[in-house]
Short mmCIF file of C-alpha atoms and ligand atoms in Angstrom, two decimals:
data_model
loop_
_atom_site.label_atom_id
_atom_site.label_comp_id
_atom_site.label_asym_id
_atom_site.label_seq_id
_atom_site.Cartn_x
_atom_site.Cartn_y
_atom_site.Cartn_z
CA MET A 373 -51.03 -18.09 -66.97
CA ARG A 374 -50.82 -19.84 -63.61
CA VAL A 375 -48.05 -22.25 -62.63
CA LEU A 376 -48.03 -24.77 -59.80
CA LEU A 377 -44.79 -26.14 -58.39
CA LEU A 378 -45.15 -29.76 -57.29
CA MET A 379 -42.51 -30.27 -54.62
CA GLY A 380 -41.39 -33.87 -54.89
CA SER A 381 -38.90 -34.10 -52.01
CA PRO A 382 -39.85 -34.89 -48.43
CA ARG A 383 -37.25 -32.39 -47.25
CA GLU A 384 -36.29 -28.82 -48.02
CA GLY A 385 -33.25 -29.51 -50.12
CA ALA A 386 -32.01 -29.33 -53.68
CA SER A 387 -35.41 -29.92 -55.30
CA LEU A 388 -36.90 -26.99 -53.43
CA ARG A 389 -34.06 -24.65 -54.40
CA LEU A 390 -34.27 -25.71 -58.02
CA GLY A 391 -38.04 -25.52 -58.15
CA ARG A 392 -38.09 -22.08 -56.56
CA ALA A 393 -35.38 -20.84 -58.92
CA LEU A 394 -37.50 -21.81 -61.91
CA MET A 395 -40.60 -20.32 -60.27
CA ALA A 396 -38.78 -17.03 -59.68
CA SER A 397 -37.86 -16.90 -63.36
CA LEU A 398 -41.44 -17.74 -64.35
CA LYS A 399 -42.70 -14.96 -62.11
CA GLU A 400 -40.42 -12.55 -63.95
CA GLN A 401 -42.16 -13.74 -67.10
CA GLY A 402 -45.44 -12.58 -65.59
CA LEU A 403 -46.82 -15.91 -64.40
CA ALA A 404 -48.75 -16.35 -61.16
CA THR A 405 -47.06 -18.98 -59.00
CA GLU A 406 -48.08 -21.40 -56.28
CA GLU A 407 -46.37 -24.39 -54.64
CA TYR A 408 -47.55 -27.63 -53.11
CA TYR A 409 -45.56 -30.16 -51.07
CA LEU A 410 -46.61 -33.54 -52.37
CA VAL A 411 -45.87 -35.36 -49.08
CA GLN A 412 -48.70 -33.36 -47.50
CA GLY A 413 -51.15 -35.28 -49.61
CA LEU A 414 -50.32 -38.46 -47.71
CA THR A 415 -51.86 -37.00 -44.56
CA GLN A 416 -54.25 -34.34 -45.99
CA GLY A 417 -55.69 -36.40 -48.80
CA TRP A 418 -55.33 -35.27 -52.38
CA GLY A 419 -58.27 -32.87 -52.59
CA LYS A 420 -56.20 -29.75 -51.98
CA LEU A 421 -53.65 -30.75 -54.60
CA GLU A 422 -56.39 -31.56 -57.10
CA SER A 423 -57.98 -28.16 -56.71
CA ALA A 424 -54.60 -26.41 -56.99
CA VAL A 425 -53.98 -28.37 -60.19
CA ARG A 426 -57.42 -27.44 -61.50
CA GLN A 427 -56.56 -23.75 -61.23
CA ALA A 428 -53.14 -24.11 -62.85
CA ASP A 429 -52.18 -24.06 -66.51
CA LEU A 430 -48.65 -25.30 -66.07
CA LEU A 431 -47.37 -27.95 -63.65
CA ILE A 432 -43.68 -28.07 -62.69
CA LEU A 433 -42.54 -31.16 -60.84
CA SER A 434 -39.26 -30.72 -58.99
CA SER A 435 -38.14 -33.96 -57.46
CA PRO A 436 -35.11 -35.89 -56.29
CA LEU A 437 -34.27 -39.28 -57.75
CA TYR A 438 -35.03 -42.12 -55.34
CA VAL A 439 -33.82 -45.58 -56.34
CA ASP A 440 -33.81 -44.73 -60.05
CA SER A 441 -37.32 -43.37 -60.06
CA LEU A 442 -39.53 -40.87 -58.23
CA PRO A 443 -39.97 -40.93 -54.43
CA ALA A 444 -42.99 -42.92 -53.22
CA PRO A 445 -45.02 -39.85 -52.14
CA THR A 446 -44.44 -38.26 -55.56
CA ILE A 447 -45.70 -41.39 -57.30
CA ALA A 448 -48.71 -41.42 -54.96
CA ALA A 449 -49.49 -37.83 -55.99
CA LEU A 450 -49.21 -38.68 -59.69
CA GLU A 451 -51.49 -41.68 -59.17
CA ALA A 452 -54.02 -39.31 -57.60
CA LEU A 453 -53.65 -36.81 -60.46
CA ALA A 454 -53.82 -39.28 -63.34
CA ASP A 455 -57.49 -38.48 -63.94
CA ASN A 456 -57.35 -34.89 -62.73
CA ALA A 457 -54.78 -33.10 -64.82
CA ALA A 458 -56.05 -33.32 -68.41
CA GLY A 459 -55.27 -30.32 -70.58
CA LYS A 460 -52.46 -28.99 -68.37
CA ARG A 461 -48.94 -28.38 -69.52
CA MET A 462 -46.21 -30.11 -67.61
CA ALA A 463 -42.43 -30.07 -67.18
CA ALA A 464 -40.06 -31.61 -64.64
CA ILE A 465 -36.75 -30.90 -62.94
CA LEU A 466 -35.05 -33.96 -61.49
CA ASN A 467 -31.91 -34.01 -59.41
CA CYS A 468 -29.87 -36.97 -58.29
CA GLY A 469 -26.97 -37.63 -55.93
CA PHE A 470 -24.67 -39.45 -58.31
CA PRO A 471 -22.41 -37.28 -60.48
CA GLU A 472 -23.88 -38.48 -63.79
CA PRO A 473 -27.14 -36.78 -64.78
CA PHE A 474 -28.14 -39.81 -66.89
CA HIS A 475 -29.27 -41.60 -63.74
CA ASN A 476 -32.40 -39.41 -63.99
CA THR A 477 -33.28 -40.56 -67.51
CA THR A 478 -35.68 -43.36 -66.56
CA ALA A 479 -37.50 -41.20 -64.02
CA LEU A 480 -37.91 -38.45 -66.61
CA LYS A 481 -39.51 -41.00 -68.91
CA ILE A 482 -41.86 -41.91 -66.08
CA CYS A 483 -42.85 -38.23 -65.75
CA ARG A 484 -43.45 -38.05 -69.50
CA GLN A 485 -45.49 -41.25 -69.36
CA PHE A 486 -47.60 -39.75 -66.58
CA ALA A 487 -48.18 -36.67 -68.73
CA ARG A 488 -49.30 -38.84 -71.62
CA ARG A 489 -51.61 -40.91 -69.42
CA ALA A 490 -53.10 -37.83 -67.76
CA GLY A 491 -53.57 -35.94 -71.00
CA CYS A 492 -51.03 -33.23 -70.21
CA THR A 493 -48.81 -31.58 -72.80
CA TRP A 494 -45.25 -32.61 -71.98
CA LEU A 495 -42.82 -29.70 -72.21
CA GLY A 496 -39.70 -31.62 -71.27
CA GLY A 497 -37.45 -32.04 -68.31
CA MET A 498 -34.11 -31.05 -66.87
CA SER A 499 -31.66 -33.36 -65.12
CA LEU A 500 -29.15 -32.25 -62.52
CA SER A 501 -26.60 -34.40 -60.74
CA MET A 502 -24.38 -34.15 -57.62
CA GLY A 503 -27.35 -33.19 -55.46
CA GLY A 504 -27.28 -29.88 -53.62
CA PHE A 505 -23.52 -29.83 -54.15
CA SER A 506 -23.92 -28.87 -57.79
CA LEU A 507 -26.06 -25.84 -57.06
CA GLY A 508 -23.44 -23.78 -55.28
CA LYS A 509 -23.95 -21.57 -52.22
CA GLY A 510 -26.35 -19.09 -53.76
CA LEU A 511 -27.26 -20.74 -56.99
CA SER A 512 -24.49 -21.11 -59.51
CA ARG A 513 -24.68 -18.97 -62.66
CA ARG A 514 -25.05 -22.07 -64.79
CA VAL A 515 -28.20 -23.09 -62.91
CA ARG A 516 -29.70 -19.59 -62.88
CA ILE A 517 -29.21 -19.18 -66.62
CA SER A 518 -30.67 -22.59 -67.40
CA MET A 519 -33.74 -21.83 -65.28
CA LYS A 520 -34.17 -18.48 -66.98
CA LEU A 521 -33.96 -20.03 -70.45
CA ALA A 522 -36.43 -22.72 -69.42
CA ALA A 523 -38.83 -20.13 -67.96
CA GLN A 524 -38.78 -18.01 -71.12
CA ALA A 525 -39.81 -21.01 -73.21
CA LEU A 526 -42.36 -22.37 -70.74
CA ALA A 527 -44.02 -18.95 -70.45
CA ARG A 528 -44.59 -19.06 -74.21
CA GLY A 529 -46.05 -22.55 -73.91
CA GLU A 530 -42.97 -24.04 -75.55
CA ALA A 531 -40.78 -26.97 -74.54
CA ILE A 532 -37.66 -26.42 -72.43
CA PRO A 533 -34.87 -25.64 -74.95
CA ASP A 534 -31.88 -27.98 -75.34
CA ARG A 535 -29.49 -25.28 -74.20
CA ALA A 536 -31.23 -25.04 -70.83
CA VAL A 537 -31.17 -28.84 -70.51
CA HIS A 538 -27.45 -29.03 -71.34
CA LEU A 539 -26.51 -26.20 -68.99
CA ALA A 540 -28.45 -27.75 -66.12
CA ALA A 541 -26.81 -31.12 -66.70
CA ARG A 542 -23.28 -29.75 -66.75
CA LYS A 543 -21.06 -31.02 -63.93
CA PRO A 544 -19.52 -28.17 -61.91
CA ILE A 545 -16.57 -30.36 -60.89
CA PRO A 546 -15.16 -33.57 -62.37
CA LYS A 547 -16.66 -36.85 -61.26
CA TRP A 548 -13.46 -38.11 -59.58
CA LEU A 549 -13.24 -34.98 -57.46
CA TYR A 550 -16.87 -35.24 -56.39
CA LEU A 551 -16.36 -38.86 -55.29
CA LEU A 552 -13.18 -37.95 -53.43
CA VAL A 553 -14.77 -35.00 -51.61
CA LEU A 554 -18.08 -36.69 -50.77
CA ASN A 555 -16.50 -39.94 -49.60
CA GLY A 556 -14.19 -37.91 -47.39
CA VAL A 557 -17.11 -35.93 -45.95
CA PHE A 558 -19.15 -39.11 -45.36
CA ARG A 559 -16.27 -40.81 -43.55
CA ARG A 560 -15.67 -37.76 -41.37
CA VAL A 561 -19.35 -37.35 -40.45
CA VAL A 562 -19.70 -41.02 -39.52
CA ARG A 563 -16.50 -40.96 -37.47
CA LYS A 564 -17.76 -37.92 -35.57
CA HIS A 565 -21.50 -38.55 -35.25
CA GLY A 566 -22.05 -42.16 -36.26
CA LYS A 567 -23.34 -44.64 -33.72
CA ALA A 568 -21.72 -47.50 -35.66
CA PRO A 569 -18.97 -47.87 -38.26
CA ILE A 570 -19.81 -46.70 -41.78
CA ASP A 571 -19.81 -50.31 -43.04
CA ALA A 572 -21.89 -51.79 -40.18
CA GLN A 573 -24.12 -54.75 -41.09
CA PRO A 574 -26.95 -54.50 -38.54
CA TYR A 575 -29.55 -56.48 -40.50
CA PHE A 576 -27.50 -59.53 -41.43
CA HIS A 577 -28.38 -62.67 -39.48
CA MET B 1016 -34.50 -71.12 -50.61
CA ASN B 1017 -35.82 -68.12 -48.66
CA ILE B 1018 -38.09 -66.08 -50.87
CA LEU B 1019 -39.62 -62.74 -50.00
CA ILE B 1020 -42.56 -61.55 -52.09
CA LEU B 1021 -43.35 -57.85 -51.92
CA ASP B 1022 -46.78 -57.21 -53.37
CA GLY B 1023 -47.17 -53.59 -54.44
CA PHE B 1024 -50.78 -53.73 -55.62
CA PRO B 1025 -53.00 -51.09 -54.03
CA GLU B 1026 -55.73 -52.30 -51.71
CA ASN B 1027 -58.60 -51.91 -54.17
CA SER B 1028 -56.98 -53.66 -57.12
CA SER B 1029 -55.85 -57.15 -57.87
CA SER B 1030 -54.23 -59.29 -60.50
CA LYS B 1031 -54.17 -62.92 -61.58
CA LEU B 1032 -50.44 -62.86 -60.99
CA GLN B 1033 -51.11 -62.00 -57.36
CA ALA B 1034 -53.29 -65.08 -57.07
CA LEU B 1035 -50.52 -67.22 -58.56
CA LEU B 1036 -47.91 -65.89 -56.18
CA LEU B 1037 -50.25 -66.20 -53.21
CA GLU B 1038 -50.41 -69.94 -53.92
CA ALA B 1039 -46.67 -70.06 -53.16
CA GLN B 1040 -47.33 -68.80 -49.65
CA ALA B 1041 -47.94 -72.38 -48.53
CA ASP B 1042 -44.20 -73.06 -48.91
CA PRO B 1043 -42.50 -72.48 -45.53
CA GLY B 1044 -39.55 -70.75 -47.24
CA VAL B 1045 -41.81 -68.11 -48.76
CA GLU B 1046 -42.98 -64.95 -47.07
CA TYR B 1047 -45.65 -62.90 -48.82
CA ILE B 1048 -46.06 -59.28 -47.75
CA SER B 1049 -48.98 -57.29 -49.02
CA LEU B 1050 -47.51 -53.79 -48.83
CA ALA B 1051 -50.89 -52.11 -49.20
CA LYS B 1052 -51.84 -53.56 -45.82
CA THR B 1053 -48.49 -52.76 -44.23
CA ALA B 1054 -47.96 -49.40 -42.57
CA ILE B 1055 -44.63 -48.14 -43.91
CA LYS B 1056 -43.78 -44.47 -43.57
CA HIS B 1057 -42.12 -42.78 -46.51
CA CYS B 1058 -38.35 -42.20 -46.53
CA LYS B 1059 -37.65 -38.68 -45.28
CA GLY B 1060 -34.36 -38.35 -47.13
CA CYS B 1061 -32.37 -37.65 -43.96
CA PHE B 1062 -29.46 -40.01 -44.78
CA SER B 1063 -29.18 -41.11 -41.13
CA CYS B 1064 -29.05 -44.67 -42.44
CA TRP B 1065 -25.72 -43.84 -44.04
CA LEU B 1066 -24.26 -41.34 -41.60
CA ILE B 1067 -25.68 -41.63 -38.09
CA THR B 1068 -27.02 -45.16 -37.63
CA PRO B 1069 -25.24 -46.84 -40.55
CA GLY B 1070 -27.36 -49.64 -42.01
CA GLU B 1071 -30.50 -48.76 -40.07
CA CYS B 1072 -33.38 -46.40 -40.78
CA VAL B 1073 -34.31 -44.12 -37.90
CA ILE B 1074 -38.02 -44.58 -38.63
CA GLN B 1075 -38.97 -47.54 -36.48
CA ASP B 1076 -41.75 -49.27 -38.39
CA ALA B 1077 -42.35 -52.16 -40.76
CA GLY B 1078 -40.10 -50.49 -43.34
CA ASN B 1079 -37.14 -51.63 -41.24
CA ASP B 1080 -38.50 -55.17 -40.96
CA VAL B 1081 -38.89 -55.37 -44.73
CA ALA B 1082 -35.33 -54.12 -45.28
CA ARG B 1083 -34.06 -56.67 -42.77
CA LYS B 1084 -36.01 -59.48 -44.43
CA TYR B 1085 -34.82 -58.33 -47.85
CA ILE B 1086 -31.14 -58.71 -47.04
CA ASN B 1087 -31.69 -62.09 -45.40
CA SER B 1088 -33.55 -63.58 -48.37
CA ASP B 1089 -32.12 -65.63 -51.21
CA ALA B 1090 -34.55 -64.06 -53.63
CA VAL B 1091 -36.97 -61.15 -53.58
CA ILE B 1092 -39.93 -60.90 -55.92
CA LEU B 1093 -41.37 -57.44 -56.51
CA LEU B 1094 -44.90 -57.30 -57.84
CA THR B 1095 -46.53 -54.10 -59.07
CA PRO B 1096 -49.01 -52.68 -61.51
CA VAL B 1097 -46.95 -50.91 -64.17
CA THR B 1098 -47.51 -47.29 -63.12
CA PHE B 1099 -46.52 -44.68 -65.72
CA GLY B 1100 -43.86 -47.20 -66.76
CA GLY B 1101 -42.58 -47.55 -63.18
CA TYR B 1102 -43.61 -48.96 -59.84
CA SER B 1103 -46.72 -48.23 -57.82
CA SER B 1104 -46.36 -45.90 -54.85
CA VAL B 1105 -47.25 -48.87 -52.66
CA LEU B 1106 -44.21 -50.85 -53.80
CA LYS B 1107 -42.01 -47.76 -53.91
CA LYS B 1108 -42.57 -46.80 -50.29
CA ALA B 1109 -40.87 -50.10 -49.32
CA LEU B 1110 -38.15 -49.76 -51.96
CA ASP B 1111 -37.22 -46.23 -50.86
CA ARG B 1112 -36.62 -47.64 -47.39
CA MET B 1113 -34.12 -50.16 -48.77
CA ILE B 1114 -31.18 -47.75 -49.01
CA PRO B 1115 -29.88 -48.61 -45.52
CA ASN B 1116 -28.83 -51.91 -47.12
CA ILE B 1117 -26.22 -50.20 -49.25
CA CYS B 1118 -23.39 -48.04 -47.96
CA GLY B 1119 -23.33 -44.28 -48.52
CA LEU B 1120 -19.80 -44.29 -49.96
CA PHE B 1121 -19.55 -43.89 -53.71
CA THR B 1122 -17.70 -46.27 -55.98
CA GLU B 1123 -17.38 -47.02 -59.66
CA TYR B 1124 -19.43 -49.98 -60.89
CA GLN B 1125 -19.79 -50.97 -64.53
CA GLY B 1126 -18.42 -47.63 -65.63
CA GLU B 1127 -20.93 -45.62 -63.58
CA THR B 1128 -21.03 -44.21 -60.08
CA HIS B 1129 -22.91 -46.38 -57.60
CA HIS B 1130 -22.73 -47.07 -53.89
CA VAL B 1131 -20.43 -49.44 -52.07
CA ARG B 1132 -22.05 -52.71 -51.01
CA ARG B 1133 -22.87 -52.94 -47.31
CA TYR B 1134 -23.41 -56.69 -47.30
CA PRO B 1135 -21.39 -59.48 -48.92
CA LYS B 1136 -24.45 -60.96 -50.59
CA TYR B 1137 -27.72 -59.59 -51.93
CA PRO B 1138 -30.80 -61.56 -52.94
CA ALA B 1139 -31.68 -62.38 -56.51
CA LEU B 1140 -34.29 -59.93 -57.74
CA VAL B 1141 -37.35 -60.71 -59.82
CA ILE B 1142 -39.33 -57.67 -60.84
CA LEU B 1143 -42.81 -58.33 -62.16
CA GLY B 1144 -45.12 -55.71 -63.63
CA VAL B 1145 -48.72 -56.09 -64.71
CA GLN B 1146 -50.47 -54.01 -67.35
CA ASN B 1147 -54.23 -53.87 -67.69
CA THR B 1148 -54.00 -52.41 -71.14
CA ALA B 1149 -51.01 -53.15 -73.33
CA ASP B 1150 -48.61 -50.22 -73.54
CA LYS B 1151 -45.32 -50.92 -75.24
CA GLU B 1152 -43.64 -47.74 -74.13
CA GLY B 1153 -44.67 -48.29 -70.52
CA ALA B 1154 -43.23 -51.81 -70.64
CA GLU B 1155 -39.96 -50.55 -72.11
CA ILE B 1156 -39.59 -47.99 -69.32
CA PHE B 1157 -40.36 -50.71 -66.78
CA TYR B 1158 -37.60 -52.98 -68.10
CA GLU B 1159 -35.21 -50.05 -68.11
CA LEU B 1160 -36.08 -49.22 -64.49
CA ALA B 1161 -35.59 -52.85 -63.44
CA ARG B 1162 -32.18 -52.87 -65.11
CA ARG B 1163 -31.18 -49.58 -63.44
CA ASN B 1164 -32.31 -50.98 -60.07
CA SER B 1165 -30.23 -54.08 -60.59
CA LEU B 1166 -27.12 -51.90 -60.90
CA ASN B 1167 -27.87 -50.18 -57.60
CA LEU B 1168 -29.10 -53.13 -55.54
CA TYR B 1169 -26.42 -55.69 -56.47
CA PRO B 1170 -28.71 -58.71 -56.89
CA THR B 1171 -26.89 -62.01 -57.46
CA ALA B 1172 -29.25 -62.54 -60.39
CA MET B 1173 -32.02 -60.45 -61.93
CA ALA B 1174 -35.06 -60.99 -64.09
CA SER B 1175 -37.96 -58.74 -64.97
CA HIS B 1176 -41.13 -59.28 -66.89
CA VAL B 1177 -44.20 -57.28 -67.81
CA PHE B 1178 -47.38 -59.34 -67.93
CA SER B 1179 -50.71 -58.45 -69.44
CA GLU B 1180 -53.69 -58.95 -67.17
CA ALA B 1181 -55.58 -60.24 -70.21
CA THR B 1182 -53.28 -63.28 -70.48
CA GLU B 1183 -54.84 -66.68 -69.75
CA MET B 1184 -54.00 -68.21 -66.39
CA GLU B 1185 -52.00 -71.14 -67.78
CA GLN B 1186 -49.91 -68.91 -69.99
CA LEU B 1187 -49.35 -66.60 -67.04
CA ARG B 1188 -48.20 -69.53 -64.96
CA SER B 1189 -45.57 -70.59 -67.49
CA GLY B 1190 -44.49 -66.97 -68.02
CA LEU B 1191 -43.98 -66.57 -64.30
CA LYS B 1192 -42.05 -69.80 -64.13
CA SER B 1193 -39.65 -68.79 -66.86
CA ALA B 1194 -39.13 -65.30 -65.38
CA LEU B 1195 -38.29 -66.89 -62.05
CA ALA B 1196 -36.02 -69.46 -63.68
CA GLN B 1197 -34.09 -66.66 -65.38
CA ALA B 1198 -33.04 -65.47 -61.92
CA GLY B 1199 -32.49 -69.01 -60.65
CA VAL B 1200 -35.62 -68.94 -58.51
CA SER B 1201 -38.11 -71.78 -58.25
CA LEU B 1202 -41.38 -71.56 -56.41
C1 FMN C 2320 -34.13 -43.12 -50.62
C2 FMN C 2320 -33.17 -42.41 -51.52
C3 FMN C 2320 -32.84 -42.97 -52.75
C4 FMN C 2320 -31.95 -42.33 -53.61
N1 FMN C 2320 -31.66 -42.91 -54.81
C5 FMN C 2320 -30.80 -42.30 -55.67
C6 FMN C 2320 -30.48 -42.91 -56.92
O1 FMN C 2320 -30.98 -43.99 -57.26
N2 FMN C 2320 -29.58 -42.28 -57.72
C7 FMN C 2320 -29.01 -41.08 -57.37
O2 FMN C 2320 -28.21 -40.57 -58.12
N3 FMN C 2320 -29.33 -40.47 -56.19
C8 FMN C 2320 -30.21 -41.06 -55.34
N4 FMN C 2320 -30.52 -40.45 -54.15
C9 FMN C 2320 -29.92 -39.13 -53.83
C10 FMN C 2320 -30.87 -37.97 -54.05
O3 FMN C 2320 -31.46 -38.00 -55.32
C11 FMN C 2320 -30.13 -36.64 -53.92
O4 FMN C 2320 -29.51 -36.58 -52.68
C12 FMN C 2320 -31.02 -35.42 -54.14
O5 FMN C 2320 -30.20 -34.31 -54.38
C13 FMN C 2320 -31.94 -35.13 -52.96
O6 FMN C 2320 -32.77 -34.02 -53.27
P1 FMN C 2320 -33.53 -33.17 -52.13
O7 FMN C 2320 -32.46 -32.41 -51.40
O8 FMN C 2320 -34.44 -32.26 -52.88
O9 FMN C 2320 -34.26 -34.12 -51.28
C14 FMN C 2320 -31.38 -41.08 -53.25
C15 FMN C 2320 -31.71 -40.51 -52.01
C16 FMN C 2320 -32.58 -41.16 -51.14
C17 FMN C 2320 -32.89 -40.53 -49.82
#
């Protein structure tokens, strides 16, 4: 079985780390792996992605949440694949910056709706919150275990088990602490490197 | 009333609703932007707009102009084909570039984490989707997405509606009118 990682972020951040973690676990399960950065399609055209998809059995989308849904380049890729992915299996990992994983729920439904439209078998999705912060320096044990559990199921052609979903969604620190830490970091960065105050209103006439 | 219409239909597709909204262009308070014909680079996720040049995107292109127009409008109308229950990539490339208009700091809003407002006032938001073939689930996801967006973008009023392309023109016209009225917008 061949698996293709669809990299949904324009940068090398949390989505890449998560996607690669799942791919590493899938490799351990004996799957052949490949990855494609969806933003490349905007300049290359979608031909290369389409042929990579053709050769794959399983598609894994790993994407950040952008304004409650998928980033524009990711949507563009799915638009291009809507008639070119029939018969594939598909699963998704979404990660968002807010501390509550439920912010990803609508975007996960959009992924599932794509799968339905494209004729893919939907094998479920995982939601992570707190962005790269929640992954830890290496990759926290919680995340590694959830990826392993997901990989074992996906390799058998089965849906991602609830336990993997719950583990992935677990908050490593309480919400109030995350807000306190991140707001402090943001304020400090802007004070040091910002070219305007954090609450500047440059667009208001 | 200053109204900004962001048309997210791809270049090679069209809708009756588009035609209806294009009629409104004659009004001097209305600006109609066809996003398919507007070169807007995708957000790179660098967060400069929150941390380095607060309120401004470092990509200098029409994406900045649209964000500037957005915040200076009384109402913004988003128009898109319902795409897997969500927005088209054409509309989304503009929407992703809208985050400079909110502040990076986190706050609690309606029991959830959201961002602090950057501006004292945000435009009313009318989010219109069009389906070529009826799909109840897709429409439900669309309404859910519109509602989620309204929590993040702080519109003074919000309305969303999914139209069927098969609907007769007159019925479409009255449907549009009532969706706009729901958000206090008249064209
Ligand atoms: C344009 C843009 C929009 C975003 N919208 C949301 C959002 O609606 N909700 C949320 O929780 N996080 C949002 N985020 C935060 C990202 O989802 C988060 O930082 C994610 O971890 C980035 O993943 P990456 O490192 O793979 O790019 C947004 C980020 C950007 C750049």
